[in-house]
Short mmCIF file of C-alpha atoms and ligand atoms in Angstrom, two decimals:
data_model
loop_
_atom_site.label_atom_id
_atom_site.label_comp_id
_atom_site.label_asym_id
_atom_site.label_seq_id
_atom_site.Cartn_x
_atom_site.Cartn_y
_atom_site.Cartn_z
CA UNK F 1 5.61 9.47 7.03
CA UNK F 2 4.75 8.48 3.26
CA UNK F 3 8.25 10.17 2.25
CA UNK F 4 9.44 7.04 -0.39
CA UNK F 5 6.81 4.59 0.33
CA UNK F 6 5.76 2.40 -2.31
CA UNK F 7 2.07 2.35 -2.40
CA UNK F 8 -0.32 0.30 -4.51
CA UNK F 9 -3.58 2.27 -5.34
CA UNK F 10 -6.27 0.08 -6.60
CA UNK F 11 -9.15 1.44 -8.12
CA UNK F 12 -12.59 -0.36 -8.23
CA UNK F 13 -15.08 0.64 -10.68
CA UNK F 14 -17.73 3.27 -8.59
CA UNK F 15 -18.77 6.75 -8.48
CA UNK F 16 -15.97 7.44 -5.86
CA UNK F 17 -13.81 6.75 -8.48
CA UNK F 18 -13.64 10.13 -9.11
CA UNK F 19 -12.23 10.98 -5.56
CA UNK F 20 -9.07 8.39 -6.25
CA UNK F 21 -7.79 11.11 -8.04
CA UNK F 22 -7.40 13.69 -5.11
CA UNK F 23 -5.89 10.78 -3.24
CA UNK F 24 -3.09 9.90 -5.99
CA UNK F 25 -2.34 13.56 -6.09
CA UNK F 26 -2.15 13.91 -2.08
CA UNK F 27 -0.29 10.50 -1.94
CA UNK F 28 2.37 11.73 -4.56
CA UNK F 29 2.87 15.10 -2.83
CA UNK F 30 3.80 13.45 0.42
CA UNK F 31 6.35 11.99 -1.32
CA UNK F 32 5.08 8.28 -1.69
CA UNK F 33 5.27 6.17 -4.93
CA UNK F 34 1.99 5.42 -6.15
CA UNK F 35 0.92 2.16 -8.93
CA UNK F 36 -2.11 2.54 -9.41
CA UNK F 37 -4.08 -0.84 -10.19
CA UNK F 38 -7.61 -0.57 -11.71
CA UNK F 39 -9.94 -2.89 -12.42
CA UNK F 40 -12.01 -3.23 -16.14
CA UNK F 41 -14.85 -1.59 -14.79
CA UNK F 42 -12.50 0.93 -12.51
CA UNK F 43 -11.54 2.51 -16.29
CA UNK F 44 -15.21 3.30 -16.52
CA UNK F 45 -15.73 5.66 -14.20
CA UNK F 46 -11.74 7.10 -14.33
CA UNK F 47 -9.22 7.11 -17.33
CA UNK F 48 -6.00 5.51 -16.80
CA UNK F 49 -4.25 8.18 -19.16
CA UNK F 50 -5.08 11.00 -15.89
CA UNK F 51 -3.99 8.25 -13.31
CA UNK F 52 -0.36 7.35 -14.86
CA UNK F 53 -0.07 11.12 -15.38
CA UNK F 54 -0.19 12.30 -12.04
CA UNK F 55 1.55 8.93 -10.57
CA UNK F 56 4.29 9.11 -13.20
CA UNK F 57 4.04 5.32 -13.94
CA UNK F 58 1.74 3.32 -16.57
CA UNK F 59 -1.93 1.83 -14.87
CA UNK F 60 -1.41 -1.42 -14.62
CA UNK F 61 -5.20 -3.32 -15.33
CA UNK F 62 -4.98 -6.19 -17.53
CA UNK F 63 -2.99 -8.92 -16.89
CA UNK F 64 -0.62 -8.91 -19.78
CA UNK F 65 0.03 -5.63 -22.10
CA UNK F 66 -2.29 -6.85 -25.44
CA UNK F 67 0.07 -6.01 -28.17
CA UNK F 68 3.11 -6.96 -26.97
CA UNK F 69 2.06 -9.92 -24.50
CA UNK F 70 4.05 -8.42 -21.47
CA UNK F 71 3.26 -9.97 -18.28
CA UNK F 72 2.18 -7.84 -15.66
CA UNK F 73 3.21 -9.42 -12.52
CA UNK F 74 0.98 -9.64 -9.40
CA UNK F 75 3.79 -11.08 -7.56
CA UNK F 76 6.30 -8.27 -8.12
CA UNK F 77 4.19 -5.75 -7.72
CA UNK F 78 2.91 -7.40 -4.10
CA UNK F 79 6.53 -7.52 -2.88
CA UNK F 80 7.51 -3.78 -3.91
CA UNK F 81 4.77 -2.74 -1.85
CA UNK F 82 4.76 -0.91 1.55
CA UNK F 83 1.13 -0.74 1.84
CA UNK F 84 -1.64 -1.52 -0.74
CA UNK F 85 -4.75 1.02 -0.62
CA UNK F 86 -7.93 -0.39 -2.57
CA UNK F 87 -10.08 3.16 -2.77
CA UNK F 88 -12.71 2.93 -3.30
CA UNK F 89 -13.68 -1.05 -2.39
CA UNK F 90 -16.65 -1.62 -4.20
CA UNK F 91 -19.32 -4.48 -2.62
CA UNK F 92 -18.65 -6.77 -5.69
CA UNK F 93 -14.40 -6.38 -5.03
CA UNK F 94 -14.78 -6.34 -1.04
CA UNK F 95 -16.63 -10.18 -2.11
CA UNK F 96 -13.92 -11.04 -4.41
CA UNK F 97 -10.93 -9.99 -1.60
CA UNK F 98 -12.35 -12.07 1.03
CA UNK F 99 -13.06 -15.10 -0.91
CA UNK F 100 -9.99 -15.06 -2.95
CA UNK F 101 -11.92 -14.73 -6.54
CA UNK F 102 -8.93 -13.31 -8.56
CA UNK F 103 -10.92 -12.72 -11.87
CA UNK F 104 -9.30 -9.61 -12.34
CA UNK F 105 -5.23 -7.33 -11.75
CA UNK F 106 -6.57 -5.55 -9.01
CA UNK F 107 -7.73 -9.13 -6.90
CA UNK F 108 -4.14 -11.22 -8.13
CA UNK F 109 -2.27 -7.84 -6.68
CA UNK F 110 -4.17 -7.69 -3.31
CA UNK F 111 -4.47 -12.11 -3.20
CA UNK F 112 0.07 -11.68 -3.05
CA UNK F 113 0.49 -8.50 -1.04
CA UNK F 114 2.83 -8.92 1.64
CA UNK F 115 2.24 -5.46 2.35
CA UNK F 116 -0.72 -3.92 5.07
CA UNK F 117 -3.78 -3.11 3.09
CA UNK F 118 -6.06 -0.67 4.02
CA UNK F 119 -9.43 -1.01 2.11
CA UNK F 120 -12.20 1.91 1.56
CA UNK F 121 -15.48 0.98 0.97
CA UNK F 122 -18.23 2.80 -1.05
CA UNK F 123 -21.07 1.77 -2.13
CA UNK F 124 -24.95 2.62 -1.37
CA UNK F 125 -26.17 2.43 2.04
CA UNK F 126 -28.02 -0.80 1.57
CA UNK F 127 -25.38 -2.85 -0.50
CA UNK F 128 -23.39 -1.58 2.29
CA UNK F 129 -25.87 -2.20 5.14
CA UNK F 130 -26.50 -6.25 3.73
CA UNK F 131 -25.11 -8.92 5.58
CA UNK F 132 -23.28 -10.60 2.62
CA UNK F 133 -21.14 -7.22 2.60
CA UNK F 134 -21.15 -7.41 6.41
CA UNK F 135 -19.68 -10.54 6.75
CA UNK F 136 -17.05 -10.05 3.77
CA UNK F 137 -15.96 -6.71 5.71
CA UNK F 138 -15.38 -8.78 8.91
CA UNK F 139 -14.00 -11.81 6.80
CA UNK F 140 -11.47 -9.17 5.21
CA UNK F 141 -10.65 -7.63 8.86
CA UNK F 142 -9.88 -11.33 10.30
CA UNK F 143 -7.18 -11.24 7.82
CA UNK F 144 -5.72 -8.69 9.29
CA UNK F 145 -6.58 -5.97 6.39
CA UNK F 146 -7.47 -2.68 7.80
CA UNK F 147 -11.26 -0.83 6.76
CA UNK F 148 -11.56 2.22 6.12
CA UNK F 149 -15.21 2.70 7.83
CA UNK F 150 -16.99 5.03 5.00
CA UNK F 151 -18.90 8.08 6.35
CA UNK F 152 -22.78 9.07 6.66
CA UNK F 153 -23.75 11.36 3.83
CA UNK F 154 -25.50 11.87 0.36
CA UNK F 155 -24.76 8.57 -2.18
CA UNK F 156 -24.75 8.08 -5.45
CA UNK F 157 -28.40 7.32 -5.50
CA UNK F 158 -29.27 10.61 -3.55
CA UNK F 159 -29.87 8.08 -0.49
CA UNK F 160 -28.53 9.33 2.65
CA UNK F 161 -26.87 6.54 4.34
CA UNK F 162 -23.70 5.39 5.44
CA UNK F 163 -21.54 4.31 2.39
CA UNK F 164 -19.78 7.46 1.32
CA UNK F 165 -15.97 6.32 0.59
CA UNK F 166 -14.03 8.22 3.28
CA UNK F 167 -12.44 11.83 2.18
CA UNK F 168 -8.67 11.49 0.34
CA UNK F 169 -7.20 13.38 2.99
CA UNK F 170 -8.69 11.69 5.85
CA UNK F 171 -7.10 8.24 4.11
CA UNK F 172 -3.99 9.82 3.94
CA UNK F 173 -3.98 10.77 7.15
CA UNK F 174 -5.25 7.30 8.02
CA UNK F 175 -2.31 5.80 6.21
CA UNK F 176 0.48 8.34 7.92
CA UNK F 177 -1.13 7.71 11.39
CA UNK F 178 -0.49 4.26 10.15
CA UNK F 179 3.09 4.35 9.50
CA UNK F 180 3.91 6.35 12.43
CA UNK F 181 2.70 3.72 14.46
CA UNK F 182 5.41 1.18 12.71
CA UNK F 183 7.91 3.34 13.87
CA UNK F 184 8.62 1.41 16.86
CA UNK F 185 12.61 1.05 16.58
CA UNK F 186 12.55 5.44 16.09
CA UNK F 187 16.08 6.95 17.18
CA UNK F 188 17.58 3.22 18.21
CA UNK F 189 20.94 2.83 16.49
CA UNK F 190 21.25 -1.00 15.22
CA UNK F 191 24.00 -2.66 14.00
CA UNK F 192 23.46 -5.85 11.98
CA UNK F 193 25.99 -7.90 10.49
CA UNK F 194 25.29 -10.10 6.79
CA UNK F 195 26.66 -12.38 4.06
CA UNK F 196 29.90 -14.50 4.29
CA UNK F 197 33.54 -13.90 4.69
CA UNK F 198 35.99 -14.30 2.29
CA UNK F 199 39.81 -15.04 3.57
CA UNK F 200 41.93 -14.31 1.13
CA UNK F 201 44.32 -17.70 0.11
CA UNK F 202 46.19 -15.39 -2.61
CA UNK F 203 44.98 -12.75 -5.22
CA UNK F 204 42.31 -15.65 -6.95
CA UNK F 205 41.35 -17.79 -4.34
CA UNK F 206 39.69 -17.45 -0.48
CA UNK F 207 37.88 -19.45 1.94
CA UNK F 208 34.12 -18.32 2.36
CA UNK F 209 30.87 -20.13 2.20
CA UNK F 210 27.44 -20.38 0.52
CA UNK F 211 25.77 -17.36 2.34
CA UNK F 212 23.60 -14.71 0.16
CA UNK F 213 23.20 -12.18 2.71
CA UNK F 214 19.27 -12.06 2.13
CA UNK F 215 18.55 -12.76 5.76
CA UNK F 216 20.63 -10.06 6.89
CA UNK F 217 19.47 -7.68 4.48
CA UNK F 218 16.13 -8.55 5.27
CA UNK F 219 16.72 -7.87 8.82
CA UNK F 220 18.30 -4.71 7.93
CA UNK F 221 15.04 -3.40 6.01
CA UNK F 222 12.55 -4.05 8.74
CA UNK F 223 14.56 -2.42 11.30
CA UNK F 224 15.07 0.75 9.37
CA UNK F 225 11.74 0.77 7.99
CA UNK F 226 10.91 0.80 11.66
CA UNK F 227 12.29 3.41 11.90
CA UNK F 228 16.13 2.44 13.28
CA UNK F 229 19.90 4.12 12.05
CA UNK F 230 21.07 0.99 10.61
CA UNK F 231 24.74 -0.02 10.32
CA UNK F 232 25.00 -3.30 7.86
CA UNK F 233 28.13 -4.41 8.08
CA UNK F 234 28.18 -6.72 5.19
CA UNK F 235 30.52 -9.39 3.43
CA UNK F 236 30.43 -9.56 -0.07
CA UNK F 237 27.07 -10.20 -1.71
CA UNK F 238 25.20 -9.48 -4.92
CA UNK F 239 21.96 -8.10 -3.24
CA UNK F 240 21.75 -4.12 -2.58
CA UNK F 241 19.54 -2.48 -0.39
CA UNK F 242 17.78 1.10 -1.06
CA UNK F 243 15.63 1.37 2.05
CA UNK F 244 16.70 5.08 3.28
CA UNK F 245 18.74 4.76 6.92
CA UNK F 246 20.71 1.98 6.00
CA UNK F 247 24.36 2.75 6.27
CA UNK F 248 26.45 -0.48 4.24
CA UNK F 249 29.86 -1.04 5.23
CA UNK F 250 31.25 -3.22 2.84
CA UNK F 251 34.17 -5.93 4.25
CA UNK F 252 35.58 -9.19 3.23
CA UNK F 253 37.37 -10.36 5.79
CA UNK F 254 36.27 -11.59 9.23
CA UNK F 255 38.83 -9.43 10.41
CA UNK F 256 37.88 -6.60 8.45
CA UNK F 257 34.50 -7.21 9.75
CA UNK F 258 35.44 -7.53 13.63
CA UNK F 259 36.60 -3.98 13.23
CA UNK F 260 34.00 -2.99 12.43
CA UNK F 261 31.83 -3.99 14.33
CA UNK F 262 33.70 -2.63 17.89
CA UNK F 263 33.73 1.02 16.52
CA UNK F 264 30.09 0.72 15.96
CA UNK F 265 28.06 -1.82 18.76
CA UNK F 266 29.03 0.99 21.83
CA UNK F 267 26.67 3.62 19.73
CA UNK F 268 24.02 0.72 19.67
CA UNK F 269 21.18 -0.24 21.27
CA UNK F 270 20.69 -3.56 19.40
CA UNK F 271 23.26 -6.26 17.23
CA UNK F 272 22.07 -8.32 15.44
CA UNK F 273 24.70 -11.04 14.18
CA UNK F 274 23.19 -12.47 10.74
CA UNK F 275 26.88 -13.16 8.84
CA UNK F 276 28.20 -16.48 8.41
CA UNK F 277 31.79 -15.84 9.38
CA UNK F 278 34.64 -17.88 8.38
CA UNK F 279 35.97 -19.30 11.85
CA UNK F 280 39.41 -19.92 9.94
CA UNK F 281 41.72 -17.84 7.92
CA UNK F 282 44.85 -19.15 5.90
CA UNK F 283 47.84 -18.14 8.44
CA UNK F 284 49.63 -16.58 5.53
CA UNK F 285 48.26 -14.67 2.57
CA UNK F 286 50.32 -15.85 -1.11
CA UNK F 287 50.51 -12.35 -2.71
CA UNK F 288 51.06 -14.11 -6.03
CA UNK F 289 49.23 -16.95 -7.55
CA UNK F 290 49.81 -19.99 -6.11
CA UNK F 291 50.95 -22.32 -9.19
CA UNK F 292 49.90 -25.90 -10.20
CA UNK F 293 52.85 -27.18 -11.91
CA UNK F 294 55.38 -25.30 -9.91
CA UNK F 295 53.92 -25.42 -6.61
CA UNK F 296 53.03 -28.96 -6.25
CA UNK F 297 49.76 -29.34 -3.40
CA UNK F 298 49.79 -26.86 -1.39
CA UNK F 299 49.06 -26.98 2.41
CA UNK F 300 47.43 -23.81 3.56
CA UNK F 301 47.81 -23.39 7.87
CA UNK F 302 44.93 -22.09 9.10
CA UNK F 303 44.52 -19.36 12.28
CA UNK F 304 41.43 -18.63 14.32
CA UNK F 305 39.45 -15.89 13.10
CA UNK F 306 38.19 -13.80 15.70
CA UNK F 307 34.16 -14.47 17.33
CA UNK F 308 32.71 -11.34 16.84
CA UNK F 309 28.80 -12.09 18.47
CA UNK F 310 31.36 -13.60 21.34
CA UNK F 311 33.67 -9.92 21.18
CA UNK F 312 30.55 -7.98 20.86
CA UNK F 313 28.84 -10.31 24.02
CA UNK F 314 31.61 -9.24 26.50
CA UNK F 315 31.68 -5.32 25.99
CA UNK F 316 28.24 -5.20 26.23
CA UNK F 317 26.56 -3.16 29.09
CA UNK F 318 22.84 -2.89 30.19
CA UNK F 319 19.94 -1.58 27.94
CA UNK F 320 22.33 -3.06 25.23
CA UNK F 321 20.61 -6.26 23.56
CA UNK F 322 22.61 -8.68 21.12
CA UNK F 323 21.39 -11.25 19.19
CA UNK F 324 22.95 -14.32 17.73
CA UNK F 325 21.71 -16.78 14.45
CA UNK F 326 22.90 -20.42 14.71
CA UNK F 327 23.21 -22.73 11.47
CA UNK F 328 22.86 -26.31 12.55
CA UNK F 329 22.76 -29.36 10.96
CA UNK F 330 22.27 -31.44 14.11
CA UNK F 331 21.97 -31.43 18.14
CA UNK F 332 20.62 -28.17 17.04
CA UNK F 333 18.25 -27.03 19.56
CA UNK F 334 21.42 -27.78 22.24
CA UNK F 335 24.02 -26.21 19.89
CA UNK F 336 21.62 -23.22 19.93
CA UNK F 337 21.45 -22.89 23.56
CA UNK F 338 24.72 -23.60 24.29
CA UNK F 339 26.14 -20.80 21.69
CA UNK F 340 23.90 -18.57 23.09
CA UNK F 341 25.23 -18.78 26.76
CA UNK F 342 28.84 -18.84 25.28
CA UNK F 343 28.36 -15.97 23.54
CA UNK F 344 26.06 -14.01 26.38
CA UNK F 345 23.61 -13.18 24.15
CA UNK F 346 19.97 -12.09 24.73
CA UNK F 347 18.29 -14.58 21.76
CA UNK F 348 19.84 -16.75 19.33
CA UNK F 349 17.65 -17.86 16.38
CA UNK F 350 18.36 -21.46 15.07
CA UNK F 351 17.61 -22.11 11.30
CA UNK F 352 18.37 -26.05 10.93
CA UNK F 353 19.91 -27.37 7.14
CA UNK F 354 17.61 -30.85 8.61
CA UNK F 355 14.58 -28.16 7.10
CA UNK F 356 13.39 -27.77 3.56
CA UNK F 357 13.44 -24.09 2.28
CA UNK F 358 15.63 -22.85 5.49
CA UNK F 359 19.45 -21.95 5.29
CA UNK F 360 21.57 -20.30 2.81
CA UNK F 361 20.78 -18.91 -0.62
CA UNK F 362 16.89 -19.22 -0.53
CA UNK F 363 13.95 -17.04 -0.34
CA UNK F 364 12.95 -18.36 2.51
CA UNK F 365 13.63 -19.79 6.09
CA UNK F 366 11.84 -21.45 9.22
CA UNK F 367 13.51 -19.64 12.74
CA UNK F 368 13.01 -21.47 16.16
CA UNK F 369 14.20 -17.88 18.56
CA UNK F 370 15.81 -18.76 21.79
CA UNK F 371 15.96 -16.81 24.74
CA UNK F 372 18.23 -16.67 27.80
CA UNK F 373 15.60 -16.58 29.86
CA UNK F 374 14.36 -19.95 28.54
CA UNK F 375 12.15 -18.66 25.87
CA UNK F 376 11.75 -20.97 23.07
CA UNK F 377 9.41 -19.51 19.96
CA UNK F 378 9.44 -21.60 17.06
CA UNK F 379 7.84 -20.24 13.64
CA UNK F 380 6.94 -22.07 10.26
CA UNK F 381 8.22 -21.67 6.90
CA UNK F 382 8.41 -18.17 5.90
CA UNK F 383 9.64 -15.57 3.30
CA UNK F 384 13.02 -14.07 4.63
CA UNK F 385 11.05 -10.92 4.67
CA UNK F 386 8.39 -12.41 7.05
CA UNK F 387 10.52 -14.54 9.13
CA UNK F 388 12.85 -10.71 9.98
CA UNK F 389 9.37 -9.22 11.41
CA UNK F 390 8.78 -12.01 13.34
CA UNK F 391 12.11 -11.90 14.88
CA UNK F 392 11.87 -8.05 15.30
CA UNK F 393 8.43 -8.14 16.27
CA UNK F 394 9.91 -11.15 19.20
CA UNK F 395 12.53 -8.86 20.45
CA UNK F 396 10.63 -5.62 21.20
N1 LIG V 401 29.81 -15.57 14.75
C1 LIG V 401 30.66 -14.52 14.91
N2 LIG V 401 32.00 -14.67 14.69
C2 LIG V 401 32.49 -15.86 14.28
C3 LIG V 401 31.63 -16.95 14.12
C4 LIG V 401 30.28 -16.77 14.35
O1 LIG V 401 30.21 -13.43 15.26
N3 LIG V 401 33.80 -15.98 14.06
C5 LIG V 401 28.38 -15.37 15.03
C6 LIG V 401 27.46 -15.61 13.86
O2 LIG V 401 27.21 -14.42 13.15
C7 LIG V 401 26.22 -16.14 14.54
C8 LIG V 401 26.74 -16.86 15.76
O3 LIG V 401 28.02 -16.31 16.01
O4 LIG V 401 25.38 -15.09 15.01
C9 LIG V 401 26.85 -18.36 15.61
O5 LIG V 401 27.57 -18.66 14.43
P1 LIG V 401 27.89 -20.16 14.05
O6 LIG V 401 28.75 -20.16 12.82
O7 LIG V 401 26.62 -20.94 14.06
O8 LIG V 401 28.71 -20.62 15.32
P2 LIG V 401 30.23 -20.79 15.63
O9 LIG V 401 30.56 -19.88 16.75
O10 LIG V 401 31.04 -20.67 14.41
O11 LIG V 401 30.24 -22.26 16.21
P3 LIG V 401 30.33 -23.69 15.46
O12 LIG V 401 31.44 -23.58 14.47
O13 LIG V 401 30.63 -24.59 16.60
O14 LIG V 401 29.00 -23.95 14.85
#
């Protein structure tokens, strides 16, 4: 389950410390990726020279490298993430985490995790047992971060108590357990379509449109992270994807792309149409260069490319789901509904131009889903990332 994950291990500065490095070494031998993140007082307790040896990657701690002023960025590291695993949580982080202090690498990385984060506490039983470390605990848990309850046992102090960060294997298992219970798209085939079309004009010059194929991809991760056999039939972009169980088909043509997409949607459960197809083609394809002087203005015919979510829509049979995405730059929420219908699909998902943020090229977009049984879900402004679990999370 933690076969090419990319975990962030932050390290807090107690005794348990000491047990972070049994957990790097488990984490790395079930295959995960490991940055560790430690905080100033973390590098008391543990040396950053045994934790980059055994994760393979430098300790990230301060927030720029001192001699050559390299930037260490939060952000990045937040978004490479699959899960972020702060063991052991001391009282004094726990109270920076839920109150957004972000005095130190450790807090910045956790404050722009998109990722789950799983949090194990340790600390003595009555730092633990106080109700300023109660109510942080239940402050970070409303946010949706998952505790690692510590076990009953001998502390630090000698105490016995409760307060004893929880064993490295039991986290790992905690974390597998975890991911297994993600996999909730296991064994479905999926076929998602991205990016725009290009039809060719001559050997320079095609019709095709502003799409970036980030939504698609997007989609494309989440599903297969999920655990799906992913077929991304994609126009030509500039992103790449190197989530395992993706396979890419590359096209550029909305012909090209049509084929496609009828050897693969009977195998499928699920299609999900995310391109922005070209609905015309130039009739006739110049196989030289079409030439200014010589060739005067040209007037390039155009044919009907084919409407593969409408293709797709009448060869589908029951347990089969499709889903459509609808551009709009007005009468949207009828456009939506009426493409939706035309193209007998299960949901369409409008993204309107009218909205800052949503559309082509960005990071980001803001879905209303539609459903044919009259559902109507709308969402705000979200990463393209965020907005594809919503819409997965919607159609399960
Ligand atoms: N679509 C498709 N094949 C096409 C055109 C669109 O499969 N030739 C799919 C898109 O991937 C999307 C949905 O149909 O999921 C709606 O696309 P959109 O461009 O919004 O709609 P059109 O059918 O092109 O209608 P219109 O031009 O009237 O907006």
């Amino acid at each position: 389950m933690l076969k090419g994950k990319h975990i962030i291990l932050g390290i807090s500065g107690g005794i348990a410390a000491y047990k972070s490095v049994s957990l790097l070494r488990l984490l790395v031998k079930a295959g995960a990726e490991v940055q560790v993140v430690i905080t100033p007082s973390g590098k008391e307790f543990i040396t950053p020279v045994t934790l980059s040896a055994l994760s393979g990657k430098p300790v990230v701690s301060e927030f720029f490298t001192a001699n050559s002023g390299e930037w260490h960025s939060h952000v990045d590291l937040g978004l490479w993430a699959d899960a972020m695993v702060i063991a052991p949580a001391t009282a004094s982080s726990i109270a920076k985490m839920a109150n957004g202090v972000a005095d130190n690498m450790l807090i910045t990385t956790y404050l722009s995790a998109k990722a789950p984060v799983f949090i194990a506490p340790a600390m003595d039983l009555d730092m633990m047992a106080h109700p300023s470390t109660k109510r942080n605990i239940e402050l970070l848990k409303s946010y949706g971060n998952h505790i690692i309850e510590p076990a009953e046992g001998e502390l630090a102090s000698h105490l016995i108590g409760k307060g004893r960060m929880e064993e490295p294997e039991e986290i790992v298992k905690y974390l597998s357990r975890f991911f297994a219970s993600q996999q909730d798209l296991k064994g479905q085939n999926v076929l998602i379509t991205a990016g725009p079309t290009y039809e060719k004009i001559d050997p320079v010059r095609f019709i095709g449109n502003y799409s970036s194929g980030k939504m698609g991809y997007a989609i494309a991760e989440e599903v297969a992270r999920r655990g799906a056999n992913v077929t991304l039939v994609s126009g030509p972009v500039s992103i790449t994807t190197k989530v395992p169980n993706i396979n890419v088909i590359k096209v550029e043509s909305a012909r090209e792309m049509h084929e496609q997409c009828l050897k693969a949607f009977p195998n499928c459960n699920l299609g999900i149409m995310c391109a922005a197809i070209a609905d015309y083609a130039p009739a006739e394809y110049v196989d030289a260069k079409i030439k200014r002087e010589k060739d005067g203005i040209p007037v390039i015919k155009l044919i009907k490319n084919p409407d593969i979510a409408a293709s797709l829509g009448q060869i589908k049979k029951d347990g089969q789901k499709l889903i459509g995405f609808a551009l709009e730059t007005n009468n949207e929420e009828s456009n939506a509904v009426d493409k939706l219908k035309r193209k007998n699909l299960d949901y369409i998902i409008l993204n309107s131009l009218q909205d800052d943020g949503a559309g082509f090229g960005t990071d980001t977009n803001k879905i209303t889903i539609y459903g044919k049984n009259g559902e109507k879900i709308p969402f705000g402004l979200k990463t393209k990332s965020a907005v594809a679990k919503d819409i997965i999370d919607t159609i399960i």
